[in-house]
mmCIF file of C-alpha atoms in Angstrom:
data_model
loop_
_atom_site.group_PDB
_atom_site.id
_atom_site.type_symbol
_atom_site.label_atom_id
_atom_site.label_comp_id
_atom_site.label_asym_id
_atom_site.label_seq_id
_atom_site.Cartn_x
_atom_site.Cartn_y
_atom_site.Cartn_z
ATOM 1 C CA PHE A 226 140.961 123.103 55.525
ATOM 2 C CA SER A 227 143.286 125.445 53.801
ATOM 3 C CA ILE A 228 142.788 123.359 50.247
ATOM 4 C CA VAL A 229 139.058 123.310 51.012
ATOM 5 C CA SER A 230 139.150 127.196 51.502
ATOM 6 C CA GLU A 231 140.149 127.401 47.839
ATOM 7 C CA LEU A 232 136.447 126.819 47.111
ATOM 8 C CA SER A 233 133.655 128.890 48.110
ATOM 9 C CA ILE A 234 129.905 129.301 48.375
ATOM 10 C CA ALA A 235 128.921 132.983 47.569
ATOM 11 C CA GLY A 236 132.197 133.959 48.596
ATOM 12 C CA VAL A 237 132.384 132.084 51.921
ATOM 13 C CA ASN A 238 134.870 129.768 52.407
ATOM 14 C CA LEU A 239 134.082 126.084 52.749
ATOM 15 C CA GLY A 240 137.046 125.497 54.974
ATOM 16 C CA ASP A 241 135.332 127.907 57.574
ATOM 17 C CA ILE A 242 132.235 126.181 57.306
ATOM 18 C CA GLY A 243 134.196 122.830 58.232
ATOM 19 C CA ILE A 244 135.209 124.284 61.142
ATOM 20 C CA ILE A 245 132.073 125.563 62.475
ATOM 21 C CA ILE A 246 130.899 121.983 61.942
ATOM 22 C CA PHE A 247 133.948 120.895 63.909
ATOM 23 C CA PHE A 248 133.420 122.974 66.554
ATOM 24 C CA TYR A 249 129.625 122.235 67.150
ATOM 25 C CA ILE A 250 130.718 118.290 67.189
ATOM 26 C CA SER A 251 133.478 118.891 69.417
ATOM 27 C CA GLY A 252 131.154 120.835 71.981
ATOM 28 C CA GLU A 253 128.794 118.121 71.910
ATOM 29 C CA LEU A 254 131.296 115.442 72.303
ATOM 30 C CA ILE A 255 133.507 116.993 74.923
ATOM 31 C CA THR A 256 130.449 118.172 77.208
ATOM 32 C CA ARG A 257 129.697 114.314 77.173
ATOM 33 C CA SER A 258 132.867 113.187 78.075
ATOM 34 C CA ALA A 259 132.840 115.558 81.136
ATOM 35 C CA LEU A 260 129.807 114.314 82.152
ATOM 36 C CA ASN A 261 130.870 110.941 82.493
ATOM 37 C CA ARG A 262 134.584 111.336 83.693
ATOM 38 C CA ASN A 263 136.248 112.556 86.799
ATOM 39 C CA LEU A 264 138.522 115.510 86.515
ATOM 40 C CA TYR A 265 141.793 113.617 86.181
ATOM 41 C CA SER A 266 140.423 111.466 83.727
ATOM 42 C CA TYR A 267 139.195 114.076 81.606
ATOM 43 C CA CYS A 268 142.240 115.914 81.625
ATOM 44 C CA ILE A 269 144.647 113.045 80.551
ATOM 45 C CA SER A 270 142.103 112.131 78.002
ATOM 46 C CA ARG A 271 142.129 115.735 76.311
ATOM 47 C CA ALA A 272 145.969 115.956 76.840
ATOM 48 C CA GLY A 273 146.320 112.931 75.106
ATOM 49 C CA ARG A 274 144.205 114.009 72.285
ATOM 50 C CA ILE A 275 145.749 117.359 71.481
ATOM 51 C CA PHE A 276 149.469 117.269 72.599
ATOM 52 C CA PRO A 277 151.303 114.163 71.263
ATOM 53 C CA ALA A 278 150.369 114.267 67.587
ATOM 54 C CA LEU A 279 150.787 118.390 68.083
ATOM 55 C CA ILE A 280 154.097 118.256 69.464
ATOM 56 C CA VAL A 281 155.607 115.620 66.539
ATOM 57 C CA CYS A 282 153.686 117.783 63.879
ATOM 58 C CA ASN A 283 155.820 120.855 65.051
ATOM 59 C CA ILE A 284 158.734 119.106 65.202
ATOM 60 C CA LEU A 285 158.620 117.601 61.692
ATOM 61 C CA THR A 286 157.146 120.786 60.273
ATOM 62 C CA ILE A 287 160.017 123.343 61.397
ATOM 63 C CA SER A 288 162.494 120.457 60.679
ATOM 64 C CA VAL A 289 161.327 119.937 56.801
ATOM 65 C CA VAL A 290 160.860 123.692 56.251
ATOM 66 C CA SER A 291 164.147 124.574 57.793
ATOM 67 C CA SER A 292 165.736 122.189 55.514
ATOM 68 C CA LEU A 293 164.158 123.433 52.411
ATOM 69 C CA ASN A 294 165.074 127.304 53.062
ATOM 70 C CA GLY A 295 168.294 127.076 50.937
ATOM 71 C CA ASP A 296 171.014 129.529 51.931
ATOM 72 C CA VAL A 297 169.086 131.150 54.984
ATOM 73 C CA SER A 298 169.117 128.868 57.798
ATOM 74 C CA VAL A 299 166.651 128.452 60.736
ATOM 75 C CA SER A 300 168.433 129.460 63.988
ATOM 76 C CA LEU A 301 168.316 127.312 67.111
ATOM 77 C CA ARG A 302 166.121 129.779 68.986
ATOM 78 C CA GLU A 303 163.660 130.117 66.021
ATOM 79 C CA TYR A 304 163.744 126.673 65.878
ATOM 80 C CA LEU A 305 162.954 125.499 69.697
ATOM 81 C CA GLU A 306 160.577 128.667 70.023
ATOM 82 C CA TYR A 307 158.433 127.298 67.078
ATOM 83 C CA ILE A 308 158.129 123.917 68.925
ATOM 84 C CA PHE A 309 157.482 125.506 72.496
ATOM 85 C CA TYR A 310 154.990 128.271 71.484
ATOM 86 C CA ASN A 311 153.112 126.023 69.048
ATOM 87 C CA SER A 312 153.019 123.101 71.446
ATOM 88 C CA LEU A 313 151.833 124.912 74.431
ATOM 89 C CA LEU A 314 149.269 127.066 72.641
ATOM 90 C CA LEU A 315 148.363 129.450 75.483
ATOM 91 C CA LEU A 316 151.165 132.029 75.029
ATOM 92 C CA GLY A 317 150.512 132.920 71.427
ATOM 93 C CA LEU A 318 151.719 131.059 68.295
ATOM 94 C CA PHE A 319 154.840 131.252 66.101
ATOM 95 C CA VAL A 320 153.155 131.876 63.174
ATOM 96 C CA ASP A 321 155.905 132.617 60.392
ATOM 97 C CA LEU A 322 159.511 133.140 59.558
ATOM 98 C CA GLN A 323 160.350 136.177 57.493
ATOM 99 C CA TYR A 324 162.185 134.432 54.829
ATOM 100 C CA VAL A 325 159.665 131.466 54.733
ATOM 101 C CA PHE A 326 156.821 131.171 52.134
ATOM 102 C CA SER A 327 157.000 135.139 51.750
ATOM 103 C CA ASP A 328 155.886 134.737 48.325
ATOM 104 C CA HIS A 329 152.754 132.853 49.123
ATOM 105 C CA PRO A 330 149.406 134.046 49.609
ATOM 106 C CA PHE A 331 149.394 132.636 53.171
ATOM 107 C CA THR A 332 152.850 133.502 54.851
ATOM 108 C CA ALA A 333 152.025 131.021 57.820
ATOM 109 C CA ILE A 334 153.940 127.998 58.085
ATOM 110 C CA ASN A 335 151.104 126.328 59.626
ATOM 111 C CA GLY A 336 147.854 128.005 59.228
ATOM 112 C CA SER A 337 145.962 125.168 60.802
ATOM 113 C CA LEU A 338 147.078 125.898 64.235
ATOM 114 C CA TRP A 339 144.856 129.154 64.787
ATOM 115 C CA THR A 340 141.891 127.050 65.897
ATOM 116 C CA LEU A 341 143.869 124.881 68.625
ATOM 117 C CA PRO A 342 144.180 127.595 71.170
ATOM 118 C CA VAL A 343 140.411 128.321 71.176
ATOM 119 C CA GLU A 344 139.748 124.585 71.694
ATOM 120 C CA LEU A 345 142.188 124.279 74.214
ATOM 121 C CA ARG A 346 140.596 127.304 76.164
ATOM 122 C CA LEU A 347 137.269 125.904 75.906
ATOM 123 C CA TYR A 348 138.483 122.045 76.982
ATOM 124 C CA ILE A 349 140.160 124.053 80.326
ATOM 125 C CA VAL A 350 136.756 126.215 80.821
ATOM 126 C CA PHE A 351 134.453 122.770 80.297
ATOM 127 C CA SER A 352 136.563 120.573 82.693
ATOM 128 C CA ILE A 353 134.531 122.331 85.624
ATOM 129 C CA ILE A 354 131.494 120.183 84.138
ATOM 130 C CA CYS A 355 133.515 117.241 85.622
ATOM 131 C CA LEU A 356 133.031 118.614 89.197
ATOM 132 C CA MET A 357 129.131 118.905 88.406
ATOM 133 C CA LYS A 358 128.317 115.475 86.752
ATOM 134 C CA LYS A 359 126.364 114.648 89.781
ATOM 135 C CA TYR A 360 124.293 117.790 89.715
ATOM 136 C CA SER A 361 123.369 117.815 85.759
ATOM 137 C CA ARG A 362 121.250 120.778 86.630
ATOM 138 C CA PHE A 363 124.321 122.828 87.560
ATOM 139 C CA ALA A 364 126.062 121.826 84.396
ATOM 140 C CA GLU A 365 123.212 123.177 82.330
ATOM 141 C CA VAL A 366 123.053 126.487 83.903
ATOM 142 C CA PHE A 367 126.983 126.886 83.611
ATOM 143 C CA ILE A 368 126.385 125.911 79.617
ATOM 144 C CA ILE A 369 123.662 128.310 79.419
ATOM 145 C CA PHE A 370 125.855 131.041 81.045
ATOM 146 C CA LEU A 371 128.883 130.345 78.670
ATOM 147 C CA LEU A 372 126.415 130.278 75.676
ATOM 148 C CA ILE A 373 124.870 133.937 76.581
ATOM 149 C CA VAL A 374 128.516 135.003 77.161
ATOM 150 C CA THR A 375 129.915 133.584 73.663
ATOM 151 C CA LEU A 376 126.593 134.716 72.324
ATOM 152 C CA SER A 377 127.196 138.496 73.714
ATOM 153 C CA LYS A 378 130.998 138.413 72.202
ATOM 154 C CA LEU A 379 129.585 137.364 69.010
ATOM 155 C CA VAL A 380 126.814 140.228 68.716
ATOM 156 C CA ARG A 381 129.279 142.617 70.213
ATOM 157 C CA SER A 382 131.778 141.719 67.546
ATOM 158 C CA GLU A 383 129.636 142.113 64.691
ATOM 159 C CA LEU A 384 127.835 145.291 66.055
ATOM 160 C CA MET A 385 131.374 147.033 66.467
ATOM 161 C CA SER A 386 132.422 145.531 62.985
ATOM 162 C CA LEU A 387 135.434 143.798 64.896
ATOM 163 C CA ARG A 388 134.803 140.666 62.724
ATOM 164 C CA ASP A 389 136.449 138.416 65.280
ATOM 165 C CA PRO A 390 136.701 134.974 63.675
ATOM 166 C CA GLU A 391 136.952 133.132 67.052
ATOM 167 C CA ALA A 392 133.698 134.348 68.404
ATOM 168 C CA ILE A 393 131.786 132.288 66.087
ATOM 169 C CA LEU A 394 133.679 129.089 67.148
ATOM 170 C CA TYR A 395 133.253 129.650 70.847
ATOM 171 C CA PHE A 396 129.316 130.050 70.198
ATOM 172 C CA ALA A 397 129.435 126.965 67.924
ATOM 173 C CA PHE A 398 131.076 124.869 70.579
ATOM 174 C CA CYS A 399 128.658 125.997 73.352
ATOM 175 C CA VAL A 400 125.674 125.182 71.203
ATOM 176 C CA GLY A 401 126.939 121.752 70.653
ATOM 177 C CA ALA A 402 127.314 121.597 74.595
ATOM 178 C CA LEU A 403 123.869 122.679 75.112
ATOM 179 C CA SER A 404 122.447 119.967 72.708
ATOM 180 C CA ASN A 405 123.228 117.303 75.211
ATOM 181 C CA PHE A 406 120.432 118.788 77.290
ATOM 182 C CA TYR A 407 118.055 120.674 74.729
ATOM 183 C CA LYS A 408 117.401 120.977 71.049
ATOM 184 C CA PRO A 409 119.339 124.270 70.311
ATOM 185 C CA SER A 410 117.905 125.049 66.973
ATOM 186 C CA LEU A 411 115.452 127.514 67.856
ATOM 187 C CA LEU A 412 118.268 129.830 69.435
ATOM 188 C CA VAL A 413 120.091 129.657 66.455
ATOM 189 C CA LEU A 414 117.296 130.223 64.170
ATOM 190 C CA CYS A 415 116.423 133.425 66.058
ATOM 191 C CA LEU A 416 119.744 134.657 65.603
ATOM 192 C CA ILE A 417 119.721 134.122 61.775
ATOM 193 C CA ALA A 418 116.294 135.996 61.832
ATOM 194 C CA LEU A 419 117.765 138.987 63.546
ATOM 195 C CA SER A 420 120.587 139.246 61.718
ATOM 196 C CA PRO A 421 119.651 142.233 59.429
ATOM 197 C CA PHE A 422 119.178 144.104 62.544
ATOM 198 C CA ILE A 423 122.247 143.249 64.416
ATOM 199 C CA ASN A 424 124.779 143.745 61.521
ATOM 200 C CA LEU A 425 125.833 140.503 60.621
ATOM 201 C CA ASP A 426 127.578 140.297 57.544
ATOM 202 C CA PHE A 427 126.293 137.632 54.844
ATOM 203 C CA SER A 428 129.459 135.509 55.663
ATOM 204 C CA LEU A 429 128.689 134.822 59.348
ATOM 205 C CA THR A 430 124.894 134.381 58.329
ATOM 206 C CA LEU A 431 125.539 131.548 55.992
ATOM 207 C CA LYS A 432 127.888 129.917 59.084
ATOM 208 C CA LEU A 433 124.699 130.149 61.384
ATOM 209 C CA ILE A 434 122.451 128.377 58.748
ATOM 210 C CA THR A 435 125.201 125.785 58.531
ATOM 211 C CA LEU A 436 124.984 125.569 62.463
ATOM 212 C CA PHE A 437 121.250 125.576 62.355
ATOM 213 C CA ALA A 438 121.304 122.646 59.856
ATOM 214 C CA ILE A 439 123.520 120.592 62.162
ATOM 215 C CA THR A 440 121.166 121.048 65.034
ATOM 216 C CA GLN A 441 118.799 119.131 63.377
ATOM 217 C CA PHE A 442 120.497 115.834 63.755
ATOM 218 C CA THR A 443 120.180 113.803 66.795
ATOM 219 C CA LYS A 444 123.329 113.251 69.315
ATOM 220 C CA ILE A 445 126.217 112.285 67.454
ATOM 221 C CA LYS A 446 127.595 108.788 68.041
ATOM 222 C CA ILE A 447 131.482 107.921 67.252
ATOM 223 C CA TYR A 448 132.120 104.272 66.847
ATOM 224 C CA ARG A 449 135.604 104.755 65.431
ATOM 225 C CA PRO A 450 138.162 106.807 67.718
ATOM 226 C CA LEU A 451 140.757 105.799 65.414
ATOM 227 C CA ALA A 452 139.011 107.919 62.478
ATOM 228 C CA LEU A 453 139.103 110.795 64.852
ATOM 229 C CA ASP A 454 142.806 110.374 65.443
ATOM 230 C CA ILE A 455 143.600 110.517 61.801
ATOM 231 C CA SER A 456 141.292 113.394 60.717
ATOM 232 C CA TYR A 457 143.300 115.332 63.660
ATOM 233 C CA GLY A 458 146.641 114.282 62.111
ATOM 234 C CA LEU A 459 145.586 115.566 58.619
ATOM 235 C CA TYR A 460 144.224 118.524 59.975
ATOM 236 C CA LEU A 461 147.536 119.383 61.614
ATOM 237 C CA CYS A 462 149.787 118.238 58.726
ATOM 238 C CA HIS A 463 147.800 119.368 55.526
ATOM 239 C CA PHE A 464 148.774 123.056 55.818
ATOM 240 C CA PRO A 465 152.615 123.002 55.626
ATOM 241 C CA ILE A 466 152.410 120.109 53.271
ATOM 242 C CA PHE A 467 150.172 122.568 50.957
ATOM 243 C CA GLN A 468 152.467 125.232 51.515
ATOM 244 C CA ILE A 469 155.611 123.349 50.475
ATOM 245 C CA MET A 470 153.670 122.001 47.157
ATOM 246 C CA ARG A 471 152.883 125.379 46.050
#
């Protein structure tokens, strides 16, 4: 989304809008997957979706970047730490090197990776649904609970002017998850209506309007899993390619 983020609507990056759409769709599809798989099958499926392409991308990225760096070489420790932290995702990301892309507007080596820890945490939390698939009512209550938690996180972030960029992603994912049971458009619409009273900035309000628009669609059907794999690969690789081409 880094290339798309050069474009904006009323000051809101289109890349940010795209990420909101992705998390909503992901929430719907991942919940559907969890309701139809056992825990082992779910974990294997999610791990296979995220990690192989991510590890390959990380190895290629740091290898290419280090070879383009001229007189300053990337140490073996930096090389391995980049691959380890950016592949594991849960211990923090290895964002940039002091002497790489330092003259660019974005100094990160791969700015696309910031959403992946959020996605992985959600995958882990939603694995609990696999244990509830015989009791769909429990799954509904669990998702509603998560939606309340993420909504509270979002509102708190805005009221305290923290502007946490992850808060809207958690919320969008849970809205997508809830769409497997109910049409959540009224909830999002109420939040938009309350936006002047809870200090939501215009950027977040526009993202919520986008989220409301998505909820008007019927359940998403994916006929070509390969298309998802290709889009994920492009998402992983496009940022470092864009950085190198600057």
